[in-house]
Coordinates of C-alpha atoms and ligand atoms in Angstrom, one line a residue:
M1 CA 74.4 93.8 150.9
A2 CA 77.5 93.9 148.7
A3 CA 78.5 97.4 150.0
E4 CA 78.4 96.0 153.7
S5 CA 80.5 93.1 153.0
L6 CA 83.1 95.1 151.0
R7 CA 83.3 97.7 154.2
E8 CA 83.5 94.7 156.7
F9 CA 86.1 92.8 154.4
C10 CA 88.3 96.0 154.8
L11 CA 87.8 96.8 158.4
A12 CA 88.8 93.5 159.4
A13 CA 92.0 93.5 156.7
N14 CA 93.0 97.1 158.6
A15 CA 92.6 95.7 162.2
H16 CA 94.8 92.9 161.6
R17 CA 97.4 95.1 160.1
R18 CA 97.1 97.0 163.3
A19 CA 97.6 94.4 165.7
Q20 CA 100.8 93.3 164.1
H21 CA 101.9 97.1 163.9
L22 CA 101.8 97.0 160.3
E23 CA 99.4 99.8 159.6
R24 CA 100.6 102.8 157.6
R25 CA 99.2 106.1 156.9
L26 CA 99.5 109.0 154.7
V27 CA 101.2 112.0 156.6
A28 CA 101.2 115.6 155.0
Y29 CA 104.8 117.2 154.7
A30 CA 104.9 120.5 152.7
R31 CA 108.3 120.3 151.4
Q32 CA 111.0 123.5 151.2
G33 CA 113.8 122.0 149.8
V34 CA 115.0 119.2 152.7
R35 CA 113.2 121.3 155.2
L36 CA 109.5 119.8 155.5
Q37 CA 106.8 121.3 157.6
G38 CA 105.0 118.2 159.3
E39 CA 101.8 117.6 161.1
A40 CA 104.0 118.0 164.3
G41 CA 106.2 120.5 163.6
P42 CA 109.3 121.2 161.4
L43 CA 111.6 118.5 160.2
L44 CA 114.9 118.1 158.6
S45 CA 114.7 115.4 155.8
F46 CA 117.3 113.1 155.1
A47 CA 114.3 110.7 153.0
G48 CA 113.8 112.6 149.9
N49 CA 114.9 111.6 146.6
D50 CA 115.3 115.5 145.3
Y51 CA 119.2 114.6 145.3
L52 CA 120.1 117.5 143.4
G53 CA 117.6 120.1 144.9
L54 CA 115.8 121.2 141.7
A55 CA 112.3 120.2 142.6
Q56 CA 112.3 124.0 144.1
D57 CA 114.9 125.6 141.8
A58 CA 113.6 129.0 140.6
R59 CA 114.5 128.3 136.8
V60 CA 112.6 124.8 136.9
I61 CA 109.7 126.5 138.5
Q62 CA 109.7 129.2 135.7
A63 CA 109.7 126.8 132.9
A64 CA 107.1 124.9 134.4
Q65 CA 105.0 128.1 134.9
T66 CA 105.7 129.2 131.5
A67 CA 104.5 125.8 130.0
C68 CA 101.2 126.0 132.1
T69 CA 100.5 129.5 131.1
V70 CA 100.9 129.0 127.3
Y71 CA 99.8 125.2 127.0
G72 CA 97.3 124.7 129.9
T73 CA 97.2 122.1 132.4
G74 CA 96.6 118.7 130.7
A75 CA 97.6 117.0 127.7
G76 CA 94.0 116.2 126.7
A77 CA 94.8 112.7 125.2
S78 CA 96.9 109.7 125.0
R79 CA 100.4 110.3 123.2
L80 CA 99.5 108.3 120.2
V81 CA 96.0 110.0 119.6
D82 CA 96.5 114.0 120.0
G83 CA 98.5 114.2 123.5
N84 CA 101.7 114.2 122.1
H85 CA 102.8 117.6 123.0
P86 CA 105.8 119.3 120.9
L87 CA 107.7 119.3 124.4
Y88 CA 108.1 115.6 124.2
A89 CA 111.0 115.8 121.3
P90 CA 113.3 117.8 122.9
L91 CA 113.4 116.3 126.2
E92 CA 113.7 112.9 124.6
A93 CA 116.4 113.7 122.8
A94 CA 118.3 115.2 125.7
L95 CA 117.4 111.9 127.5
A96 CA 118.8 109.8 124.8
A97 CA 121.9 111.8 124.7
A98 CA 122.2 112.0 128.6
K99 CA 122.3 108.0 128.3
H100 CA 124.5 107.5 125.2
C101 CA 121.3 106.1 123.2
E102 CA 120.0 106.4 119.9
A103 CA 116.6 107.3 121.2
A104 CA 114.2 107.7 124.4
C105 CA 110.5 107.7 125.1
V106 CA 108.9 109.5 128.1
F107 CA 106.0 107.5 130.0
G108 CA 103.8 108.7 132.6
S109 CA 106.0 107.6 135.5
G110 CA 108.9 105.3 136.2
Y111 CA 106.3 102.6 137.4
L112 CA 104.7 102.7 134.3
A113 CA 107.8 102.6 132.3
N114 CA 108.6 99.2 133.8
I115 CA 105.3 97.6 133.9
G116 CA 105.0 98.6 130.0
I117 CA 108.6 97.9 128.7
I118 CA 109.0 94.8 130.2
P119 CA 105.6 92.9 128.7
A120 CA 106.5 94.3 125.3
L121 CA 109.9 92.5 125.1
V122 CA 109.4 89.0 126.9
G123 CA 106.7 86.7 127.5
R124 CA 105.6 83.2 127.5
G125 CA 108.5 80.9 126.5
D126 CA 111.0 83.9 127.7
L127 CA 113.1 84.4 131.0
V128 CA 113.6 87.3 133.1
L129 CA 116.2 87.0 135.2
A130 CA 116.1 89.6 138.4
D131 CA 118.1 90.7 141.3
R132 CA 116.9 89.7 144.5
L133 CA 116.6 93.3 145.5
A134 CA 115.6 94.9 142.1
H135 CA 112.8 97.5 142.5
A136 CA 109.3 96.5 142.9
C137 CA 107.9 97.8 139.7
L138 CA 110.7 96.0 137.8
L139 CA 109.2 92.7 139.1
D140 CA 105.5 93.7 138.4
G141 CA 106.4 94.2 134.8
A142 CA 108.1 90.6 134.8
R143 CA 104.9 89.0 136.4
L144 CA 102.5 91.0 134.0
S145 CA 104.9 89.7 130.9
G146 CA 104.1 86.3 131.6
A147 CA 107.8 85.2 131.2
A148 CA 109.3 82.9 133.6
L149 CA 110.9 84.6 136.6
K150 CA 114.1 83.6 138.5
R151 CA 116.1 85.6 140.9
F152 CA 119.7 86.1 142.0
A153 CA 121.3 87.1 144.9
H154 CA 122.0 90.6 145.1
N155 CA 125.0 91.7 142.9
D156 CA 126.2 87.9 142.5
V157 CA 127.7 87.9 139.4
G158 CA 128.5 84.1 139.7
Q159 CA 125.1 83.0 140.2
L160 CA 123.8 85.0 137.2
A161 CA 126.2 83.2 135.2
A162 CA 125.5 79.9 136.4
L163 CA 121.8 80.4 135.7
L164 CA 122.3 81.7 132.5
Q165 CA 124.5 78.5 131.5
T166 CA 121.7 76.1 132.8
Q167 CA 118.9 77.8 131.7
R168 CA 119.4 79.9 128.6
A169 CA 119.1 77.1 126.2
H170 CA 115.4 76.2 127.5
Y171 CA 114.0 79.7 126.7
G172 CA 113.6 82.1 123.7
H173 CA 114.7 85.7 125.0
V174 CA 116.4 86.6 128.3
L175 CA 116.1 89.6 129.8
I176 CA 118.1 90.9 132.8
L177 CA 116.8 93.3 135.4
V178 CA 119.1 95.1 137.7
D179 CA 119.0 98.7 139.7
H180 CA 122.1 100.8 138.6
V181 CA 121.7 102.2 142.2
Y182 CA 119.8 100.1 144.8
S183 CA 117.1 102.1 146.5
M184 CA 117.4 100.6 150.1
D185 CA 121.3 100.0 149.9
G186 CA 122.6 102.4 147.8
D187 CA 125.0 100.4 146.4
L188 CA 125.9 100.1 142.5
A189 CA 125.3 96.9 140.0
P190 CA 128.4 95.7 138.6
L191 CA 126.9 96.4 135.5
A192 CA 130.4 95.9 133.2
A193 CA 130.3 92.2 134.5
I194 CA 126.8 91.6 134.3
S195 CA 126.6 93.0 130.5
A196 CA 129.3 91.3 129.4
L197 CA 127.4 88.0 130.8
A198 CA 124.5 89.2 128.8
Q199 CA 126.2 89.4 125.6
A200 CA 128.1 86.2 126.0
H201 CA 124.6 84.6 126.5
D202 CA 122.6 86.6 124.3
A203 CA 120.4 87.9 127.2
W204 CA 119.4 91.6 127.2
L205 CA 120.2 94.0 129.8
L206 CA 117.6 96.6 131.3
A207 CA 119.0 99.1 134.2
D208 CA 116.9 101.0 136.3
D209 CA 118.9 104.4 136.9
A210 CA 116.1 105.9 139.3
H211 CA 118.5 107.0 141.7
G212 CA 121.7 107.3 139.7
L213 CA 120.6 110.1 137.0
G214 CA 122.9 113.1 137.7
V215 CA 124.3 111.5 140.6
V216 CA 126.2 108.4 139.9
T217 CA 128.0 108.1 136.3
P218 CA 127.7 104.9 135.0
D219 CA 130.8 102.6 134.2
P220 CA 131.7 103.4 130.6
A221 CA 132.5 99.6 130.1
A222 CA 128.8 98.6 130.8
N223 CA 126.8 97.9 127.7
V224 CA 123.2 98.5 129.0
D225 CA 120.7 97.4 126.1
L226 CA 117.7 99.4 128.2
W227 CA 118.2 102.3 130.5
M228 CA 115.0 103.4 132.2
G229 CA 114.5 105.9 135.1
T230 CA 112.2 108.5 136.4
L231 CA 111.9 112.1 135.9
S232 CA 110.4 112.6 139.6
K233 CA 113.3 111.8 141.6
S234 CA 116.8 114.0 140.5
L235 CA 115.0 116.0 137.6
G236 CA 112.5 117.0 140.5
S237 CA 109.9 116.6 138.3
Y238 CA 107.3 113.8 137.2
G239 CA 107.1 111.2 134.7
G240 CA 109.5 108.0 133.6
Y241 CA 111.7 107.2 130.4
V242 CA 113.4 104.5 128.6
A243 CA 116.5 105.1 126.2
A244 CA 117.8 102.4 124.0
S245 CA 118.4 101.9 120.2
R246 CA 116.0 103.5 117.7
P247 CA 114.4 100.2 116.8
V248 CA 113.6 99.3 120.4
I249 CA 112.2 102.6 121.0
D250 CA 109.7 102.2 118.1
H251 CA 108.9 98.8 119.1
L252 CA 107.9 100.0 122.5
V253 CA 106.0 102.9 121.2
N254 CA 103.8 100.6 119.2
T255 CA 103.4 98.0 122.1
A256 CA 104.0 99.2 125.7
R257 CA 100.3 99.3 126.9
S258 CA 101.3 101.6 129.7
L259 CA 102.1 104.5 127.2
I260 CA 99.6 103.3 124.7
F261 CA 96.4 103.6 127.2
T262 CA 97.1 106.3 129.2
T263 CA 97.1 110.2 129.1
G264 CA 100.3 112.0 128.1
L265 CA 102.0 114.4 130.7
P266 CA 101.0 117.8 131.5
P267 CA 103.1 120.0 129.6
A268 CA 104.4 121.8 132.8
S269 CA 105.8 118.1 133.9
L270 CA 108.1 117.7 130.5
A271 CA 109.2 121.5 130.7
A272 CA 110.5 121.4 134.2
A273 CA 112.1 118.3 133.4
Q274 CA 113.9 119.4 130.3
T275 CA 115.1 122.5 132.3
A276 CA 116.3 120.2 135.2
L277 CA 118.0 117.9 133.1
E278 CA 119.9 120.9 131.6
I279 CA 120.8 122.2 135.0
A280 CA 121.8 118.6 136.0
Q281 CA 124.3 118.4 133.5
A282 CA 125.8 122.1 133.5
E283 CA 125.9 122.0 137.4
P284 CA 127.5 118.6 137.9
W285 CA 128.7 119.7 141.5
R286 CA 125.1 119.2 142.9
G287 CA 125.2 115.3 142.1
A288 CA 128.6 115.1 143.8
R289 CA 128.0 117.0 146.8
A290 CA 125.0 114.7 147.4
V291 CA 127.1 111.8 147.5
A292 CA 129.9 113.6 149.2
H293 CA 127.4 114.2 152.1
A294 CA 127.1 110.4 152.4
Q295 CA 130.3 109.7 152.3
Q296 CA 131.1 112.2 155.3
V297 CA 128.4 110.5 157.1
A298 CA 129.5 106.8 156.6
A299 CA 132.8 107.8 157.7
A300 CA 131.5 109.3 160.7
L301 CA 129.3 106.4 161.9
P302 CA 130.5 104.1 164.9
P303 CA 132.3 101.3 163.1
R304 CA 129.7 98.7 164.1
Y305 CA 127.2 100.8 161.7
A306 CA 129.9 101.4 158.9
P307 CA 129.2 100.6 155.6
E308 CA 131.5 98.2 153.5
G309 CA 133.6 100.3 151.5
V310 CA 132.8 104.4 150.6
P311 CA 129.5 105.4 149.3
A312 CA 129.2 105.3 146.0
S313 CA 125.6 107.2 145.6
A314 CA 123.2 109.8 147.7
I315 CA 121.7 106.8 150.0
L316 CA 122.9 105.5 153.0
P317 CA 121.9 102.6 154.9
V318 CA 122.4 102.3 158.6
V319 CA 121.6 98.5 159.3
I320 CA 120.8 98.1 162.6
G321 CA 119.3 94.9 162.6
D322 CA 116.4 94.7 165.0
A323 CA 113.5 96.3 163.6
A324 CA 111.9 97.7 166.8
E325 CA 115.4 99.1 167.4
A326 CA 115.4 100.7 163.9
L327 CA 112.2 102.1 164.8
S328 CA 113.3 103.8 168.2
V329 CA 116.6 105.2 166.8
S330 CA 114.1 106.9 164.0
A331 CA 112.0 108.1 166.6
A332 CA 114.9 109.6 168.7
L333 CA 115.8 111.3 165.5
R334 CA 112.6 112.8 165.0
Q335 CA 112.7 114.1 168.5
H336 CA 116.0 116.1 167.2
G337 CA 114.1 117.3 164.2
M338 CA 115.0 115.0 161.7
L339 CA 113.5 112.6 159.4
A340 CA 115.3 109.4 158.7
P341 CA 112.8 106.7 158.2
A342 CA 113.1 103.2 159.4
I343 CA 112.9 100.7 156.9
R344 CA 111.9 97.1 157.9
P345 CA 111.2 93.5 156.7
P346 CA 109.6 92.9 154.5
T347 CA 110.9 95.9 152.3
V348 CA 114.4 94.4 153.4
P349 CA 115.5 91.0 154.0
P350 CA 115.0 89.7 157.7
S351 CA 117.3 91.0 160.6
T352 CA 118.5 94.1 158.5
A353 CA 116.1 96.9 159.7
R354 CA 118.1 100.1 158.7
L355 CA 117.9 103.8 158.8
R356 CA 117.5 104.6 155.0
L357 CA 119.6 108.0 154.8
S358 CA 119.6 110.2 151.6
F359 CA 121.5 113.4 150.9
S360 CA 120.8 116.3 148.9
A361 CA 123.0 119.0 146.9
L362 CA 120.4 121.3 149.6
H363 CA 121.9 120.0 152.7
D364 CA 124.5 122.3 154.3
E365 CA 127.5 121.7 156.3
R366 CA 125.8 122.4 159.6
E367 CA 123.0 120.1 158.8
I368 CA 125.6 117.2 158.0
D369 CA 127.2 117.8 161.3
R370 CA 123.9 117.9 163.2
L371 CA 122.8 114.8 161.7
I372 CA 126.4 113.1 162.6
D373 CA 126.1 114.3 165.9
R374 CA 122.6 113.3 166.8
L375 CA 123.1 109.6 165.0
R376 CA 126.0 109.0 167.1
S377 CA 124.4 109.5 170.3
C378 CA 120.8 108.0 169.3
L379 CA 123.0 104.9 168.0
Q380 CA 125.1 104.9 171.5
S381 CA 122.0 104.8 173.6
S382 CA 120.1 102.2 171.3
Ligands
PLP401 C1 111.2 105.2 142.5 C2 111.3 104.1 141.6 C3 110.7 103.9 140.4 C4 109.3 104.7 140.1 O1 109.7 105.7 139.4 P1 108.2 106.7 139.4 O2 108.6 107.8 138.7 O3 108.6 107.2 141.2 O4 107.0 105.9 139.4 C5 111.5 102.9 139.8 N1 112.6 102.2 140.1 C6 113.1 102.6 141.1 C7 114.7 101.7 141.5 C8 112.7 103.5 141.7 O5 113.2 103.8 142.9

């Protein structure tokens, strides 16, 4: 029976993962800002991406509630049919202005944006050059495009230059893919140097700003052709976007399959994102406070774990090395009521298992002090 073989295939795959301690499962958390109610009790989260603390801001909730009451829960169709709600245009104008671009287009999510944008711009005979640590959905977009894909070492401008020198002439279009803020390391791409290289070799540059919007101001010397990002992290809503010149956006609206063949966003998500973006711009202390927390914790780490340089984002990796050790430090913190997930290979390179700490404007001084205190004792005894 076909159904029986499907069940057995999955049972065997699950058992294999379990034997290697790689099985993951979904755990329920009810979120109140950075305070979580987990299955085993309350936890203070250093794991979320609500950097500005807007996902439960009363003004954002009000905007979503009003949109829901007035317009209902769903878009009802794809954007190119009749699902293009009037709330899209002001949000796209605000996103374009925030990224200093002519135009912007909102997608169903950041993931959908990347798997739509990249195949709409490059294909067979073209080349994608991606940073080794670029986000998975950039790579998925590159693979879907059918373009040749080459990776360069993380933030290695010299290696990117060498690749452009030796490879550029063999391909039609070349697209460079980087994160503005790297999600597992919290460091920034050297965007000014990379964009200068892109211009010199007639390559296009796409920067993924999922962890930067409202938190990290891009280098003004950077000339980025395509900014993309998400409405689901610092803006506390749901959805993705790309900002670029007007002709690029017009082309994407006509060709990005993940925009064309999917339903528009619920009006409440659009209204929430619009209000959150306005607050993020009017209250820049929010992003600054999240980054300051990362800097304060970094400065208090035992020297062995201190990052190189001062953190520039709200993400702080504490690189422990050994995966089992990272897990045990994470478990010890959990005993103290703190959620600091251990990130292990293959998500990060071999021997660089780590805690990935992320900070929010909502963490208060006492909570940061408590984290520093517990982190020090757990790292010492690991
Ligand atoms: C989260 C994330 C995305 C995907 O955004 P979603 O809106 O959650 O789909 C894309 N790129 C990076 C770097 C991310 O961290």
